[in-house]
């Protein structure tokens, strides 16, 4: 949900269709030419640098006016030659100052180069030229969703949603931004809407699985991840897609048990504070301890039962048993420790020491949770 942000990870709507359509409008006489014809064949095969080389050869042979500079800039951009892409994007803007796609491409290249403020200026120019394009507003929101006040970011998100409510990319990016700002329920609604609009939007499925687990629906997140794995295998999506899907599934399984340990820490923290402020008599200690055990037992039973049989087996399968056992041992240790605290009569200083232990345990939990999800422990996430 989603990173100021890591430029290479922006979920940018860089579909070739919009750039090629812009080229068609501006350069109708060149579409059937040998240079661009060959370049388009390479683009269809995803060979963007090779296509850029063909276009550059055409320029060297026939002059800069013989090839769409916007198309060349876009191929360089997609081929990760951002410095060269910026040079040609600037030329495309100078050549077609009223073409919003030229400004959009210039902004995208500037963002990839880490020049976020300049990218925003270029994108605002695209917004002025095409005020009804919701993607431009959403991309502006994405540029600043980490370092800008949430109210300003949300205003841009709402404008984007108002203008392009049926755009799966807009809905997906809205979900990631709301998730980043801890509006998890709102994020889930947008992620589900994105999937309704484009069921093949795999990244949205990934984000939904993690969102569900963050909201406490641990088994639902595992089921979503399991569906992604099965879809990738059934549709023969390719080795890379299958490996990525299995990686997501692995993370959701590990989060399942690790989140239960976090909830144990939450309960321990709460009960320690209660016992610190209001020392618990023996009868109350028995009641609280019984309630703690009953709640955890019931919650675990329900969560396990709602897992698919295959997922239950995978939870403690080879390579995962150690992680599961480690989380379970920590949970039992935390729960047993707080029971001893409730039955004992710690002093205020001892309660403070217990609090320090809980904080250290929480830091360890957070560090491990960041590892599981492939996030940085501090700062913006690499995939946000």
C-alpha positions as MATLAB code, in Angstrom:
seq = 'XXXXXXXXXXXXXXXXXXXXXXXXXXXXXXXXXXXXXXXXXXXXXXXXXXXXXXXXXXXXXXXXXXXXXXXXXXXXXXXXXXXXXXXXXXXXXXXXXXXXXXXXXXXXXXXXXXXXXXXXXXXXXXXXXXXXXXXXXXXXXXXXXXXXXXXXXXXXXXXXXXXXXXXXXXXXXXXXXXXXXXXXXXXXXXXXXXXXXXXXXXXXXXXXXXXXXXXXXXXXXXXXXXXXXXXXXXXXXXXXXXXXXXXXXXXXXXXXXXXXXXXXXXXXXXXXXXXXXXXXXXXXXXXXXXXXXXXXXXXXXXXXXXXXXXXXXXXXXXXXXXXXXXXXXXXXXXXXXXXXXXXXXXXXXXXXXXXXXXXXXXXXXXXXXXXXXXXXXXXXXXXX';
ca = [
       0.000    0.000    0.000;
       2.390    2.036   -1.629;
       7.369    3.983   -1.776;
      10.599   10.577   -0.490;
       9.268    6.980   -2.392;
      11.372    4.628   -4.477;
      10.943    5.861   -8.020;
      11.403    2.445   -9.584;
       8.440    1.067   -7.679;
       5.760    3.574   -8.684;
       2.759    1.725  -10.079;
       2.879    4.038  -13.071;
       0.216    3.679  -15.789;
       2.837    3.458  -18.522;
       0.718    1.438  -20.953;
       1.985    1.763  -24.483;
      -1.489    2.383  -25.899;
      -1.795    5.985  -24.755;
       1.633    6.978  -26.092;
       1.090    5.281  -29.426;
      -2.331    6.907  -29.755;
      -0.761   10.304  -29.118;
       1.835    9.556  -31.802;
      -0.891    8.474  -34.224;
      -2.663   11.804  -33.814;
       0.449   13.900  -34.307;
       2.392   11.828  -36.845;
      -0.249   10.145  -39.050;
       1.994   10.056  -42.114;
       4.776    8.161  -40.373;
       2.898    5.254  -38.837;
       3.403    3.037  -41.871;
       7.054    4.052  -42.291;
       9.784    1.443  -42.133;
      11.481    3.001  -39.130;
       8.495    3.203  -36.817;
       7.038   -0.013  -38.189;
      10.106   -1.940  -37.083;
      10.198   -0.072  -33.781;
       6.604   -1.031  -33.065;
       7.338   -4.694  -33.706;
      10.067   -4.521  -31.071;
       7.757   -2.663  -28.683;
       5.175   -5.426  -29.033;
       7.875   -7.883  -27.948;
       8.834   -5.696  -24.990;
      12.241   -4.851  -26.491;
      12.171   -1.147  -25.691;
      15.893   -0.434  -25.905;
      16.102   -2.169  -29.277;
      13.118   -0.100  -30.459;
      14.832    3.064  -29.230;
      17.964    2.096  -31.155;
      15.917    1.712  -34.352;
      14.352    5.133  -33.820;
      17.741    6.712  -33.096;
      19.127    5.197  -36.294;
      16.175    6.684  -38.171;
      16.912   10.111  -36.720;
      20.593    9.811  -37.627;
      19.676    8.875  -41.201;
      16.625   11.020  -41.892;
      16.779   13.801  -39.303;
      15.023   14.529  -35.980;
      11.771   15.383  -37.732;
      11.435   11.930  -39.253;
      10.527   10.148  -36.013;
       8.197   10.976  -33.144;
      10.358   12.293  -30.345;
       7.611   11.368  -27.868;
       7.793    7.731  -28.946;
      11.586    7.677  -28.703;
      11.478    9.249  -25.221;
       8.925    6.689  -24.102;
      10.996    3.732  -25.391;
      14.069    5.048  -23.578;
      11.985    5.553  -20.447;
      10.682    1.996  -20.542;
      14.205    0.747  -21.254;
      15.494    2.489  -18.099;
      17.715    4.946  -19.981;
      16.227    7.815  -18.042;
      18.824   10.523  -18.746;
      18.503   10.017  -22.481;
      14.720    9.723  -22.110;
      14.596   13.109  -20.366;
      16.501   14.778  -23.216;
      14.002   13.539  -25.771;
      11.005   14.132  -23.491;
      12.086   17.770  -23.180;
      12.272   17.959  -26.968;
       8.832   16.368  -27.258;
       7.384   18.985  -24.886;
       9.027   21.785  -26.871;
       7.734   20.277  -30.108;
       4.197   19.628  -28.817;
       3.576   22.002  -25.889;
      -0.173   21.324  -25.967;
       0.195   17.540  -25.866;
      -0.629   16.433  -22.325;
       1.013   13.042  -22.894;
       4.342   14.740  -23.575;
       4.153   16.532  -20.226;
       3.039   13.315  -18.515;
       5.998   11.413  -19.949;
       8.388   14.185  -18.956;
       6.999   14.004  -15.399;
       7.371   10.218  -15.292;
      11.009   10.405  -16.369;
      11.792   13.168  -13.866;
      10.218   11.088  -11.108;
      12.316    8.063  -12.028;
      15.374   10.311  -11.737;
      14.309   11.317   -8.220;
      13.399   14.902   -9.212;
       9.967   14.760   -7.637;
       9.265   18.496   -7.406;
      10.072   19.044  -11.084;
       7.964   15.997  -11.964;
       5.022   17.550  -10.115;
       5.353   20.788  -12.083;
       5.303   18.874  -15.378;
       2.360   16.758  -14.294;
       0.370   19.791  -13.199;
       0.830   21.115  -16.739;
      -0.662   17.848  -18.034;
      -3.571   18.322  -15.604;
      -4.186   21.827  -16.985;
      -4.314   20.409  -20.504;
      -6.509   17.409  -19.575;
      -8.388   18.296  -16.363;
     -10.712   15.294  -16.658;
      -7.951   12.686  -16.621;
      -8.112   11.079  -13.207;
      -4.807    9.263  -13.664;
      -2.891   12.528  -13.634;
      -4.384   13.516  -10.266;
      -3.684   10.068   -8.849;
      -0.091   10.143  -10.036;
       0.340   13.534   -8.362;
      -1.061   12.060   -5.161;
       1.389    9.162   -5.464;
       4.350   11.492   -5.928;
       3.743   13.098   -2.548;
       1.775   10.586   -0.485;
       4.761    9.978    1.805;
       6.032   13.506    2.426;
       2.821   15.517    2.047;
       0.041   16.136    4.548;
      -2.614   13.453    4.246;
      -5.365   16.048    3.753;
      -3.645   17.361    0.605;
      -2.956   13.872   -0.679;
      -6.517   12.812   -0.022;
      -7.849   15.799   -1.962;
      -5.884   14.699   -5.038;
      -7.034   11.092   -4.573;
     -10.675   12.165   -4.377;
     -10.302   14.251   -7.533;
      -8.827   11.269   -9.336;
     -11.608    8.950   -8.185;
     -14.252   11.475   -9.167;
     -12.890   11.722  -12.717;
     -11.916    8.095  -13.329;
     -14.004    5.857  -11.051;
     -13.900    2.938  -13.515;
     -10.122    2.929  -13.902;
      -8.588   -0.105  -12.178;
      -5.178    1.568  -11.833;
      -6.730    4.606  -10.158;
      -8.652    2.414   -7.707;
      -5.594    0.263   -6.975;
      -3.331    3.255   -6.339;
      -5.981    4.834   -4.109;
      -5.999    1.625   -2.097;
      -2.221    1.688   -1.710;
      -2.209    5.327   -0.603;
      -4.998    4.831    1.949;
      -3.250    1.703    3.207;
      -0.012    3.643    3.692;
      -1.880    6.243    5.743;
      -3.482    3.516    7.898;
      -6.977    3.922    6.448;
      -7.098    0.169    5.994;
     -10.862   -0.236    5.669;
     -11.075    2.422    2.957;
      -8.031    0.900    1.267;
      -9.670   -2.514    1.172;
     -12.739   -1.111   -0.570;
     -10.605    0.419   -3.334;
      -8.478   -2.696   -3.740;
     -11.595   -4.836   -4.129;
     -13.007   -2.373   -6.645;
      -9.756   -2.489   -8.639;
      -9.991   -6.282   -8.765;
     -13.625   -6.084   -9.892;
     -12.572   -3.811  -12.751;
      -9.529   -5.894  -13.674;
      -9.399   -9.397  -12.144;
      -5.963   -9.920  -13.708;
      -4.407   -7.037  -11.775;
      -2.102   -9.286   -9.767;
      -0.519   -6.471   -7.728;
      -3.966   -5.546   -6.412;
      -4.459   -9.135   -5.203;
      -1.084   -8.951   -3.456;
      -1.984   -5.705   -1.711;
      -5.420   -7.021   -0.737;
      -3.895  -10.106    0.912;
      -1.634   -7.969    3.084;
      -4.392   -5.446    3.806;
      -6.689   -8.192    5.083;
      -4.017   -9.469    7.445;
      -3.233   -5.992    8.725;
      -6.938   -5.628    9.525;
      -6.824   -8.870   11.509;
      -8.431  -11.113    8.890;
      -5.433  -13.388    8.833;
      -6.984  -16.447    7.226;
      -8.751  -14.358    4.569;
      -5.378  -12.977    3.530;
      -3.990  -16.500    3.208;
      -6.966  -17.541    1.066;
      -6.409  -14.589   -1.280;
      -2.722  -15.484   -1.616;
      -3.634  -19.124   -2.286;
      -5.983  -18.008   -5.056;
      -3.204  -15.981   -6.685;
      -0.921  -19.035   -6.653;
      -3.570  -21.262   -8.207;
      -4.464  -18.684  -10.848;
      -0.800  -18.261  -11.782;
      -0.385  -22.032  -12.156;
      -3.706  -22.606  -13.955;
      -3.158  -19.812  -16.472;
       0.485  -20.806  -17.034;
       1.509  -17.238  -16.275;
       5.214  -18.044  -16.512;
       7.924  -19.049  -14.087;
       8.532  -15.518  -12.775;
       4.834  -14.972  -12.017;
       4.519  -18.335  -10.272;
       7.607  -17.695   -8.147;
       6.270  -14.275   -7.189;
       2.876  -15.746   -6.298;
       4.490  -18.399   -4.095;
       6.528  -15.672   -2.402;
       3.332  -13.801   -1.515;
       1.730  -16.987   -0.217;
       4.790  -17.742    1.898;
       4.654  -14.249    3.432;
       0.958  -14.542    4.302;
       1.533  -17.878    6.032;
       4.367  -16.457    8.097;
       2.328  -13.342    8.968;
      -0.535  -15.576   10.126;
       1.398  -16.933   13.108;
       3.459  -13.791   13.681;
       0.345  -11.603   14.021;
      -0.978  -13.925   16.709;
       2.199  -13.294   18.678;
       1.661   -9.547   18.282;
      -1.849   -9.844   19.708;
      -0.398  -11.712   22.679;
       1.986   -8.793   23.223;
      -0.930   -6.362   23.056;
      -2.804   -8.327   25.701;
       0.287   -8.498   27.911;
       0.839   -4.754   27.635;
      -2.779   -3.998   28.543;
      -2.887   -6.375   31.501;
       0.454   -5.110   32.830;
      -0.839   -1.538   32.826;
      -4.114   -2.587   34.478;
      -2.280   -4.507   37.196;
       0.104   -1.574   37.660;
      -2.714    0.931   38.221;
      -5.192   -1.397   39.925;
      -3.404   -4.323   41.639;
      -5.505   -7.410   40.971;
      -6.801   -9.580   43.851;
      -6.478  -13.347   43.489;
     -10.049  -13.837   42.242;
      -9.687  -11.100   39.633;
      -6.343  -12.545   38.530;
      -7.958  -15.938   38.017;
     -10.770  -14.354   35.976;
      -8.438  -12.307   33.775;
      -6.141  -15.256   33.173;
      -9.063  -17.483   32.244;
     -10.492  -14.841   29.941;
      -7.121  -14.399   28.239;
      -6.771  -18.139   27.639;
     -10.371  -18.487   26.437;
     -10.156  -15.570   23.989;
      -6.929  -16.802   22.452;
      -8.111  -20.388   22.235;
     -11.382  -19.370   20.569;
      -9.685  -16.957   18.181;
      -7.057  -19.476   17.136;
      -9.665  -22.200   16.647;
     -11.811  -20.001   14.404;
      -8.804  -18.768   12.426;
      -7.474  -22.286   11.874;
     -10.889  -23.630   10.873;
     -11.371  -20.919    8.253;
      -8.086  -21.818    6.561;
      -8.272  -24.113    3.566;
      -7.036  -27.655    4.337;
      -4.034  -27.222    2.065;
      -3.149  -23.959    3.796;
      -3.397  -25.573    7.240;
      -0.930  -28.213    6.125;
       1.376  -25.604    4.611;
       1.307  -23.553    7.817;
       3.449  -26.175    9.542;
       4.968  -27.629    6.393;
       8.639  -28.153    5.732;
      10.580  -24.923    5.976;
       7.850  -23.206    7.973;
       7.709  -25.320   11.123;
      10.530  -23.418   12.781;
       8.850  -20.074   12.194;
       5.489  -21.365   13.414;
       7.043  -22.987   16.496;
       9.003  -19.827   17.277;
       5.891  -17.644   17.127;
       3.892  -20.149   19.230;
       6.645  -20.367   21.858;
       6.852  -16.591   22.117;
       3.081  -16.345   22.467;
       3.022  -18.939   25.252;
       5.940  -17.274   26.998;
       4.263  -13.861   26.888;
       0.915  -15.247   28.047;
       2.484  -17.289   30.863;
       4.548  -14.315   31.968;
       1.565  -12.018   32.341;
      -0.329  -14.693   34.310;
       2.555  -14.777   36.802;
       2.455  -10.986   36.997;
      -1.283  -11.024   37.729;
      -0.900  -13.605   40.494;
       2.140  -11.891   41.963;
       2.423   -8.439   43.494;
       5.114   -6.591   41.509;
       6.235   -3.174   42.659;
       5.930   -0.107   40.441;
       9.605   -0.447   39.520;
       9.095   -4.100   38.582;
       6.097   -3.175   36.426;
       8.327   -0.621   34.703;
      10.893   -3.366   34.048;
       8.166   -5.621   32.618;
       7.094   -2.747   30.363;
      10.669   -2.407   29.105;
      10.754   -6.138   28.281;
       7.470   -5.819   26.373;
       8.847   -2.880   24.376;
      11.958   -4.872   23.440;
       9.737   -7.787   22.403;
       7.624   -5.451   20.284;
      10.731   -4.074   18.535;
      11.760   -7.635   17.736;
       8.246   -8.374   16.461;
       8.267   -5.279   14.236;
      11.702   -6.076   12.849;
      10.640   -9.601   11.960;
       7.319   -8.411   10.526;
       9.204   -6.000    8.256;
      11.399   -8.876    7.064;
       8.393  -11.067    6.334;
       6.715   -8.375    4.234;
       9.946   -7.302    2.528;
       9.806   -3.841    4.040;
      12.351   -1.551    5.588;
      12.200   -1.357    9.355;
      12.357    2.429    9.297;
      11.527    4.950    6.597;
       9.479    4.551    3.476;
       8.888    1.043    2.258;
      10.727    0.095   -0.918;
       7.496   -1.016   -2.606;
       5.209    1.748   -1.481;
];
